[in-house]
Short mmCIF file of C-alpha atoms and ligand atoms in Angstrom, two decimals:
data_model
loop_
_atom_site.label_atom_id
_atom_site.label_comp_id
_atom_site.label_asym_id
_atom_site.label_seq_id
_atom_site.Cartn_x
_atom_site.Cartn_y
_atom_site.Cartn_z
CA MET A 1 93.34 -92.50 184.56
CA SER A 2 90.28 -91.43 186.38
CA VAL A 3 90.90 -90.29 189.92
CA GLU A 4 90.40 -92.95 192.57
CA GLN A 5 90.11 -92.30 196.29
CA ILE A 6 92.19 -95.12 197.76
CA ALA A 7 91.66 -94.09 201.39
CA GLU A 8 89.96 -91.20 203.12
CA GLY A 9 91.59 -88.08 201.62
CA ILE A 10 94.18 -90.02 199.60
CA TYR A 11 93.82 -90.21 195.84
CA SER A 12 95.45 -92.04 192.99
CA VAL A 13 96.10 -89.30 190.41
CA GLY A 14 98.64 -90.88 188.04
CA ALA A 15 98.57 -91.53 184.31
CA LEU A 16 97.74 -94.47 182.07
CA ASP A 17 100.08 -95.20 179.17
CA TRP A 18 98.19 -97.70 177.02
CA ASP A 19 100.52 -97.31 174.03
CA ILE A 20 104.03 -97.83 175.36
CA ARG A 21 105.63 -101.06 174.13
CA ASP A 22 109.26 -100.45 175.03
CA MET A 23 110.74 -99.21 178.30
CA HIS A 24 114.50 -98.99 177.79
CA GLY A 25 114.48 -102.40 176.11
CA TYR A 26 111.82 -104.02 178.30
CA SER A 27 108.85 -105.02 176.12
CA THR A 28 105.81 -103.54 177.85
CA ASN A 29 103.22 -105.58 175.97
CA ARG A 30 100.36 -104.45 178.18
CA GLY A 31 101.43 -100.80 178.45
CA THR A 32 102.03 -99.33 181.87
CA THR A 33 100.85 -96.73 184.35
CA TYR A 34 102.82 -94.01 186.12
CA ASN A 35 101.17 -93.79 189.50
CA ALA A 36 101.13 -90.68 191.63
CA TYR A 37 99.18 -90.04 194.81
CA LEU A 38 97.67 -86.94 196.34
CA ILE A 39 97.25 -86.67 200.11
CA ILE A 40 94.84 -84.04 201.36
CA ASP A 41 95.93 -82.95 204.83
CA ASP A 42 96.99 -79.70 206.49
CA LYS A 43 99.96 -79.96 204.15
CA ILE A 44 98.71 -81.14 200.78
CA THR A 45 101.22 -83.62 199.43
CA LEU A 46 101.87 -85.13 196.03
CA VAL A 47 103.70 -88.46 196.05
CA ASP A 48 105.73 -88.72 192.82
CA THR A 49 104.99 -87.31 189.41
CA VAL A 50 104.79 -88.95 185.99
CA LYS A 51 106.58 -89.25 182.67
CA ARG A 52 106.91 -85.93 180.88
CA TYR A 53 104.39 -86.69 178.11
CA CYS A 54 101.76 -87.77 180.67
CA MET A 55 101.89 -84.57 182.71
CA ASP A 56 98.56 -83.27 181.38
CA GLN A 57 96.81 -86.41 182.69
CA LEU A 58 98.40 -85.87 186.10
CA LEU A 59 97.39 -82.22 186.33
CA GLU A 60 93.88 -82.90 185.05
CA ASN A 61 93.46 -85.53 187.74
CA ILE A 62 94.80 -83.28 190.49
CA ARG A 63 92.46 -80.49 189.33
CA GLU A 64 89.48 -82.78 189.94
CA ILE A 65 90.38 -82.53 193.61
CA ILE A 66 92.28 -79.30 194.19
CA ASP A 67 94.11 -76.51 192.41
CA PRO A 68 97.67 -77.90 191.91
CA GLU A 69 99.05 -74.59 193.17
CA LYS A 70 97.76 -75.57 196.63
CA ILE A 71 100.21 -78.47 196.86
CA ASP A 72 102.58 -77.85 199.79
CA TYR A 73 104.91 -80.82 199.56
CA ILE A 74 106.09 -83.00 196.69
CA ILE A 75 107.73 -86.32 197.49
CA ALA A 76 110.13 -87.75 194.90
CA ASN A 77 110.51 -91.38 195.93
CA HIS A 78 112.51 -92.17 192.79
CA ILE A 79 114.24 -89.97 190.24
CA GLU A 80 114.08 -92.10 187.09
CA MET A 81 112.42 -90.07 184.34
CA ASP A 82 109.21 -92.11 184.25
CA HIS A 83 108.46 -90.63 187.68
CA SER A 84 110.30 -87.33 187.53
CA GLY A 85 110.08 -86.28 183.88
CA SER A 86 107.29 -83.83 184.59
CA LEU A 87 108.78 -82.64 187.89
CA PRO A 88 110.34 -79.40 186.55
CA GLU A 89 106.99 -78.24 185.13
CA VAL A 90 105.08 -79.38 188.23
CA MET A 91 107.59 -77.56 190.47
CA LYS A 92 107.15 -74.39 188.42
CA LEU A 93 103.37 -74.61 188.68
CA CYS A 94 103.04 -75.69 192.31
CA LYS A 95 105.99 -73.90 193.92
CA PRO A 96 105.88 -76.31 196.87
CA GLU A 97 107.26 -75.48 200.28
CA LYS A 98 109.25 -78.72 200.36
CA LEU A 99 110.59 -81.17 197.77
CA ILE A 100 111.11 -84.33 199.78
CA CYS A 101 113.67 -86.92 198.70
CA SER A 102 116.36 -89.26 200.00
CA PRO A 103 119.99 -88.05 200.34
CA MET A 104 120.85 -89.80 197.06
CA GLY A 105 117.60 -88.46 195.63
CA LYS A 106 118.79 -84.89 196.12
CA LYS A 107 122.02 -85.67 194.27
CA ALA A 108 120.12 -87.35 191.45
CA LEU A 109 117.65 -84.46 191.18
CA LEU A 110 120.54 -82.00 190.92
CA ASP A 111 122.23 -84.16 188.30
CA HIS A 112 119.03 -84.48 186.28
CA PHE A 113 117.49 -81.02 186.50
CA HIS A 114 120.30 -78.76 187.77
CA HIS A 115 118.05 -76.76 190.08
CA ASP A 116 119.92 -75.78 193.22
CA ASP A 117 117.07 -73.36 193.96
CA TRP A 118 114.50 -76.10 194.69
CA PRO A 119 113.43 -76.49 198.38
CA TYR A 120 114.98 -79.91 199.01
CA GLU A 121 114.09 -81.63 202.27
CA VAL A 122 116.24 -84.71 202.69
CA MET A 123 114.78 -87.73 204.49
CA LYS A 124 116.84 -90.65 205.72
CA THR A 125 115.65 -94.05 206.86
CA GLY A 126 113.55 -93.48 209.97
CA SER A 127 112.94 -89.76 209.30
CA GLU A 128 109.38 -88.66 209.94
CA LEU A 129 107.31 -85.75 208.71
CA SER A 130 103.92 -84.56 209.91
CA LEU A 131 101.35 -83.46 207.37
CA GLY A 132 98.92 -82.42 210.11
CA LYS A 133 96.64 -85.35 210.84
CA ARG A 134 98.98 -87.86 209.25
CA ASN A 135 102.61 -88.72 209.81
CA LEU A 136 104.92 -89.95 207.10
CA GLN A 137 107.83 -92.27 207.70
CA PHE A 138 110.64 -92.76 205.18
CA LEU A 139 112.75 -95.76 204.31
CA GLU A 140 115.72 -95.45 201.96
CA THR A 141 115.79 -98.40 199.58
CA ARG A 142 119.12 -97.75 197.86
CA MET A 143 119.57 -99.70 194.64
CA LEU A 144 115.96 -100.86 194.58
CA HIS A 145 116.56 -100.12 191.95
CA TRP A 146 118.43 -96.81 191.80
CA PRO A 147 120.60 -95.23 194.51
CA ASP A 148 117.90 -92.61 195.15
CA SER A 149 114.98 -95.02 195.67
CA MET A 150 112.89 -94.53 198.80
CA PHE A 151 109.63 -95.79 200.32
CA THR A 152 107.15 -93.49 202.03
CA TYR A 153 104.80 -94.94 204.64
CA ILE A 154 101.71 -93.33 206.12
CA LYS A 155 101.34 -94.59 209.65
CA GLU A 156 97.69 -93.65 210.17
CA ASP A 157 96.47 -95.28 206.95
CA ALA A 158 99.05 -98.10 206.87
CA ILE A 159 99.81 -97.37 203.21
CA LEU A 160 103.26 -98.03 201.78
CA PHE A 161 104.18 -95.96 198.73
CA ALA A 162 106.79 -98.28 197.27
CA ASN A 163 107.80 -96.60 194.00
CA ASP A 164 109.19 -99.30 191.66
CA ALA A 165 108.95 -102.17 194.15
CA PHE A 166 105.92 -104.51 194.01
CA ALA A 167 105.14 -102.90 190.64
CA ASP A 168 104.08 -104.21 187.26
CA HIS A 169 103.89 -102.83 183.75
CA PHE A 170 100.19 -103.55 183.27
CA CYS A 171 97.91 -100.80 182.08
CA THR A 172 94.31 -101.33 183.14
CA SER A 173 91.36 -99.14 183.97
CA GLU A 174 91.13 -101.13 187.22
CA ARG A 175 93.19 -99.80 190.10
CA TYR A 176 93.43 -102.75 192.51
CA ASP A 177 95.01 -106.19 192.52
CA ASP A 178 91.69 -107.93 193.19
CA GLU A 179 90.06 -106.37 190.15
CA VAL A 180 92.32 -107.91 187.50
CA ASP A 181 93.11 -111.44 186.37
CA SER A 182 95.48 -112.81 188.99
CA SER A 183 97.60 -115.02 186.73
CA THR A 184 98.16 -112.19 184.24
CA LEU A 185 99.04 -109.90 187.12
CA MET A 186 101.51 -112.32 188.67
CA TRP A 187 103.16 -112.96 185.28
CA GLU A 188 103.63 -109.21 184.84
CA CYS A 189 104.97 -108.90 188.40
CA ALA A 190 107.46 -111.72 187.78
CA LYS A 191 108.50 -110.12 184.50
CA TYR A 192 108.94 -106.80 186.26
CA TYR A 193 111.01 -108.34 189.05
CA ALA A 194 113.18 -110.25 186.60
CA ASN A 195 113.88 -107.25 184.40
CA ILE A 196 114.22 -104.56 187.05
CA LEU A 197 115.02 -106.00 190.47
CA TYR A 198 116.70 -109.36 189.81
CA PRO A 199 120.30 -108.08 190.14
CA PHE A 200 119.44 -106.53 193.49
CA SER A 201 117.85 -109.63 195.02
CA GLY A 202 120.15 -109.52 198.06
CA LEU A 203 118.94 -105.99 198.81
CA VAL A 204 115.31 -107.01 198.25
CA LYS A 205 115.76 -109.63 200.97
CA LYS A 206 117.21 -107.01 203.32
CA VAL A 207 114.34 -104.58 202.70
CA LEU A 208 111.78 -107.31 203.32
CA GLN A 209 113.61 -108.11 206.55
CA THR A 210 113.64 -104.42 207.54
CA ILE A 211 109.89 -104.18 206.91
CA ASP A 212 109.44 -107.26 209.14
CA GLU A 213 111.66 -105.78 211.86
CA MET A 214 109.85 -102.44 211.76
CA ASN A 215 106.68 -104.43 212.29
CA LEU A 216 104.87 -102.19 209.83
CA GLU A 217 101.20 -102.75 209.52
CA ILE A 218 100.49 -102.65 205.78
CA LYS A 219 96.90 -102.33 204.58
CA MET A 220 97.87 -101.21 201.12
CA ILE A 221 100.97 -101.17 198.92
CA ALA A 222 100.78 -98.38 196.39
CA PRO A 223 103.56 -98.74 193.82
CA ASP A 224 104.40 -96.38 190.96
CA HIS A 225 103.40 -98.80 188.18
CA GLY A 226 100.37 -101.02 187.78
CA VAL A 227 97.81 -101.97 190.38
CA ILE A 228 97.56 -101.08 194.05
CA TRP A 229 97.77 -104.06 196.39
CA ARG A 230 94.93 -104.13 198.91
CA LYS A 231 93.72 -107.74 199.03
CA ASN A 232 96.65 -109.95 198.07
CA ILE A 233 99.46 -108.14 199.86
CA ASP A 234 100.82 -111.39 201.27
CA THR A 235 100.85 -112.92 197.78
CA ILE A 236 103.14 -110.26 196.33
CA ILE A 237 105.37 -110.12 199.44
CA ASP A 238 105.69 -113.92 199.42
CA ALA A 239 106.53 -113.81 195.70
CA TYR A 240 109.26 -111.26 196.42
CA ARG A 241 110.61 -113.52 199.18
CA ARG A 242 110.76 -116.45 196.71
CA TRP A 243 112.23 -114.49 193.81
CA SER A 244 114.85 -112.78 195.94
CA SER A 245 115.87 -116.13 197.46
CA GLY A 246 116.15 -117.91 194.11
CA VAL A 247 113.37 -120.40 194.85
CA ALA A 248 112.89 -122.29 191.60
CA GLU A 249 110.26 -124.54 190.08
CA LYS A 250 110.75 -128.02 188.63
CA LYS A 251 111.18 -126.45 185.23
CA VAL A 252 113.93 -126.35 182.63
CA LEU A 253 114.09 -123.93 179.71
CA VAL A 254 115.66 -124.68 176.37
CA ILE A 255 116.47 -121.26 174.96
CA TYR A 256 117.84 -121.31 171.45
CA GLU A 257 118.40 -119.63 168.13
CA THR A 258 119.06 -121.59 164.97
CA MET A 259 120.65 -120.79 161.61
CA TRP A 260 119.87 -123.72 159.26
CA GLU A 261 117.72 -125.88 161.57
CA SER A 262 120.59 -127.99 162.96
CA THR A 263 120.62 -126.22 166.33
CA ARG A 264 116.82 -126.47 166.40
CA LYS A 265 117.10 -130.26 165.92
CA MET A 266 119.55 -130.36 168.80
CA ALA A 267 117.17 -128.23 170.93
CA TYR A 268 114.30 -130.66 170.37
CA ALA A 269 116.55 -133.59 171.13
CA VAL A 270 117.46 -131.96 174.46
CA GLU A 271 113.77 -131.33 175.11
CA LYS A 272 113.00 -135.04 174.54
CA GLY A 273 115.47 -136.02 177.25
CA LEU A 274 114.09 -133.43 179.66
CA ARG A 275 110.51 -134.59 179.13
CA GLU A 276 111.52 -138.19 179.73
CA SER A 277 112.90 -137.19 183.09
CA GLY A 278 109.57 -135.76 184.21
CA VAL A 279 110.39 -132.07 184.56
CA SER A 280 108.36 -129.27 183.09
CA VAL A 281 110.01 -128.03 179.89
CA LYS A 282 109.62 -124.82 177.96
CA MET A 283 111.11 -124.34 174.51
CA ILE A 284 111.96 -120.74 173.73
CA ASN A 285 112.99 -119.67 170.27
CA LEU A 286 114.73 -116.33 170.62
CA LYS A 287 113.64 -115.31 167.14
CA THR A 288 110.01 -115.31 168.25
CA THR A 289 110.25 -114.39 171.95
CA HIS A 290 111.44 -111.08 173.33
CA TYR A 291 114.43 -111.38 175.66
CA SER A 292 112.61 -109.47 178.42
CA ASP A 293 109.88 -112.16 178.38
CA VAL A 294 112.48 -114.93 178.45
CA ILE A 295 113.99 -113.49 181.63
CA ALA A 296 110.62 -113.78 183.37
CA ASP A 297 110.75 -117.54 182.74
CA VAL A 298 114.41 -117.73 183.78
CA LEU A 299 113.44 -116.28 187.17
CA SER A 300 111.42 -119.35 188.15
CA ALA A 301 113.23 -122.11 186.21
CA ARG A 302 115.76 -124.40 187.91
CA GLY A 303 117.56 -125.13 184.67
CA ILE A 304 118.48 -123.18 181.56
CA ILE A 305 120.00 -124.86 178.51
CA LEU A 306 121.16 -122.47 175.81
CA GLY A 307 121.65 -123.25 172.14
CA SER A 308 123.15 -121.20 169.33
CA SER A 309 124.76 -121.91 166.00
CA THR A 310 128.09 -120.19 165.37
CA LEU A 311 128.05 -117.15 163.09
CA ASN A 312 131.16 -115.11 162.31
CA ASN A 313 133.09 -116.69 165.20
CA GLY A 314 130.35 -115.79 167.66
CA MET A 315 126.79 -116.49 168.72
CA LEU A 316 123.77 -115.73 166.57
CA PRO A 317 122.51 -112.15 167.08
CA ALA A 318 119.39 -112.87 169.19
CA MET A 319 121.37 -115.18 171.52
CA ASN A 320 124.10 -112.57 171.75
CA THR A 321 121.54 -109.95 172.79
CA PHE A 322 119.76 -112.27 175.19
CA ILE A 323 122.80 -113.66 176.95
CA TYR A 324 124.38 -110.26 177.60
CA TYR A 325 121.03 -108.91 178.80
CA MET A 326 120.70 -111.93 181.12
CA LYS A 327 124.29 -111.48 182.33
CA GLY A 328 123.46 -107.96 183.53
CA LEU A 329 120.49 -109.27 185.50
CA LYS A 330 122.67 -111.76 187.38
CA PRO A 331 120.44 -114.84 187.59
CA PHE A 332 121.41 -117.30 190.31
CA ASN A 333 120.59 -120.78 191.54
CA LYS A 334 120.40 -122.33 188.05
CA ILE A 335 121.74 -125.49 186.52
CA ALA A 336 122.98 -124.52 183.07
CA ALA A 337 124.43 -125.99 179.89
CA SER A 338 124.89 -125.05 176.25
CA PHE A 339 124.87 -126.61 172.80
CA GLY A 340 124.97 -125.63 169.15
CA SER A 341 125.92 -126.59 165.63
CA PHE A 342 128.80 -125.06 163.69
CA GLY A 343 130.53 -125.19 160.31
CA TRP A 344 134.24 -124.76 160.88
CA SER A 345 135.30 -122.59 163.87
CA GLY A 346 132.45 -123.25 166.35
CA GLU A 347 132.98 -120.63 169.05
CA ALA A 348 129.33 -120.09 170.08
CA VAL A 349 129.11 -122.90 172.63
CA GLY A 350 132.33 -121.88 174.35
CA LEU A 351 131.21 -118.26 174.51
CA MET A 352 127.85 -119.21 176.04
CA ASN A 353 129.54 -121.50 178.55
CA ASP A 354 132.01 -118.78 179.53
CA ILE A 355 129.16 -116.42 180.38
CA LEU A 356 127.22 -119.09 182.28
CA THR A 357 130.42 -119.83 184.22
CA ASP A 358 131.08 -116.13 184.88
CA LEU A 359 127.57 -115.97 186.34
CA LYS A 360 128.60 -118.77 188.73
CA LEU A 361 125.72 -120.95 187.59
CA GLU A 362 126.04 -124.70 188.01
CA VAL A 363 127.40 -125.38 184.51
CA GLU A 364 127.00 -129.07 183.77
CA GLU A 365 129.17 -129.60 180.73
CA THR A 366 131.74 -128.00 178.54
CA GLY A 367 128.88 -127.83 176.05
CA ILE A 368 127.79 -130.00 173.14
CA ARG A 369 128.90 -128.98 169.64
CA HIS A 370 128.09 -130.75 166.40
CA LYS A 371 129.38 -129.99 162.93
CA TYR A 372 126.87 -128.87 160.31
CA VAL A 373 123.87 -131.23 160.39
CA PRO A 374 123.69 -133.48 163.47
CA THR A 375 123.60 -137.26 162.96
CA GLU A 376 121.21 -139.52 164.92
CA GLU A 377 124.11 -140.29 167.23
CA ALA A 378 124.75 -136.58 167.73
CA LEU A 379 121.10 -135.98 168.53
CA ALA A 380 121.18 -138.87 170.99
CA SER A 381 123.98 -137.06 172.86
CA CYS A 382 121.69 -134.02 173.13
CA THR A 383 118.85 -136.17 174.45
CA GLU A 384 121.25 -137.62 176.97
CA LEU A 385 122.17 -134.09 178.10
CA GLY A 386 118.47 -133.35 178.59
CA ARG A 387 118.03 -136.59 180.55
CA ARG A 388 120.98 -135.86 182.83
CA ILE A 389 119.88 -132.33 183.66
CA GLY A 390 116.23 -133.34 183.89
CA ALA A 391 117.05 -136.19 186.27
CA LYS A 392 119.09 -133.87 188.47
CA VAL A 393 116.30 -131.32 188.67
CA ALA A 394 113.62 -133.99 189.19
CA ALA A 395 115.66 -135.53 192.04
CA GLU A 396 115.75 -132.18 193.85
CA PHE A 397 111.97 -132.03 193.80
CA ALA A 398 111.39 -135.68 194.68
CA GLU A 399 109.61 -136.17 197.97
FE1 FEO B 1 109.60 -96.78 187.17
FE2 FEO B 1 112.85 -96.94 187.98
O1 FEO B 1 111.35 -96.19 187.23
#
């Protein structure tokens, strides 16, 4: 990443990772960036570091501005390894006066790197620190998305360093939201929210409320992945308000995996009923779509209808993976149902329904099961399921 001055004396000095395609199971199809920021003030301050294998990019970028050994303070807004992996080496090189983190951040740093000799400076919500001309304010954002997570705000420049919040896994040579395609950006932001922040939606709402109550002027949001928000700040904040509140679109997903085409026939019969009811429908075959992409669609859909054949008394493997992944992300405000074909035991539909019920979704049926190859009558029952759910969703969006 070339160095970019984002405000007078404040530089983006992070790293581009064009190649990464998997982040602990999240398919990063467009790569990602690990953003770090350098503030030149009486106390020269580095905000976050980068993944271990990107450290040379970080140091090269810093050296374009100053000798890294001149850094006085390092802020660790988040301790996950994509932002702290290079911290031990950077600490050794810079020997900063202060290593600034949240209370939980200190614990996490000790548990990761086992350095009780580092100069920890713990900041709680509301703590302030002067760099000379600028003053930093800190806001603990516990469980957004780790216990250690924290925001750092520069009052004078109205910049919010938001670590993983308002982020996206989208590697581009452009640094700002208004320089990239907006629909691609918003898709990547939705995917990021769904895969990283979805289970903490209640806390996202609280943090948004806190930001409102603090009446923070925000001219720029500088996250630790993807682009910096400078023009469409309201767009991303509004999107976070919608996603964290479960605001859905008039859209139903049919998410399925099939063994010998019978469950696929049932899926298309469900889709026919949904289309007839006038809702937007998306068919998702789990054999051809990565589960972390599916979750991005789940975030905005009002309905999800799951289909799997039964294999070895359970669900097919891709559905098994998807549904347990989805369970961990705790989707809410969804109408849900399940269907599938079977040969003799037929457990898949019951298992899917149990998980949908555990998630406290609005489960419509006990599920539709058909033996081996569905008859026309059996397919008609699937179409009827699609019609019923489609009509319910359509009615909610009727004027
Ligand atoms: Fe980008 Fe939670 O690390």
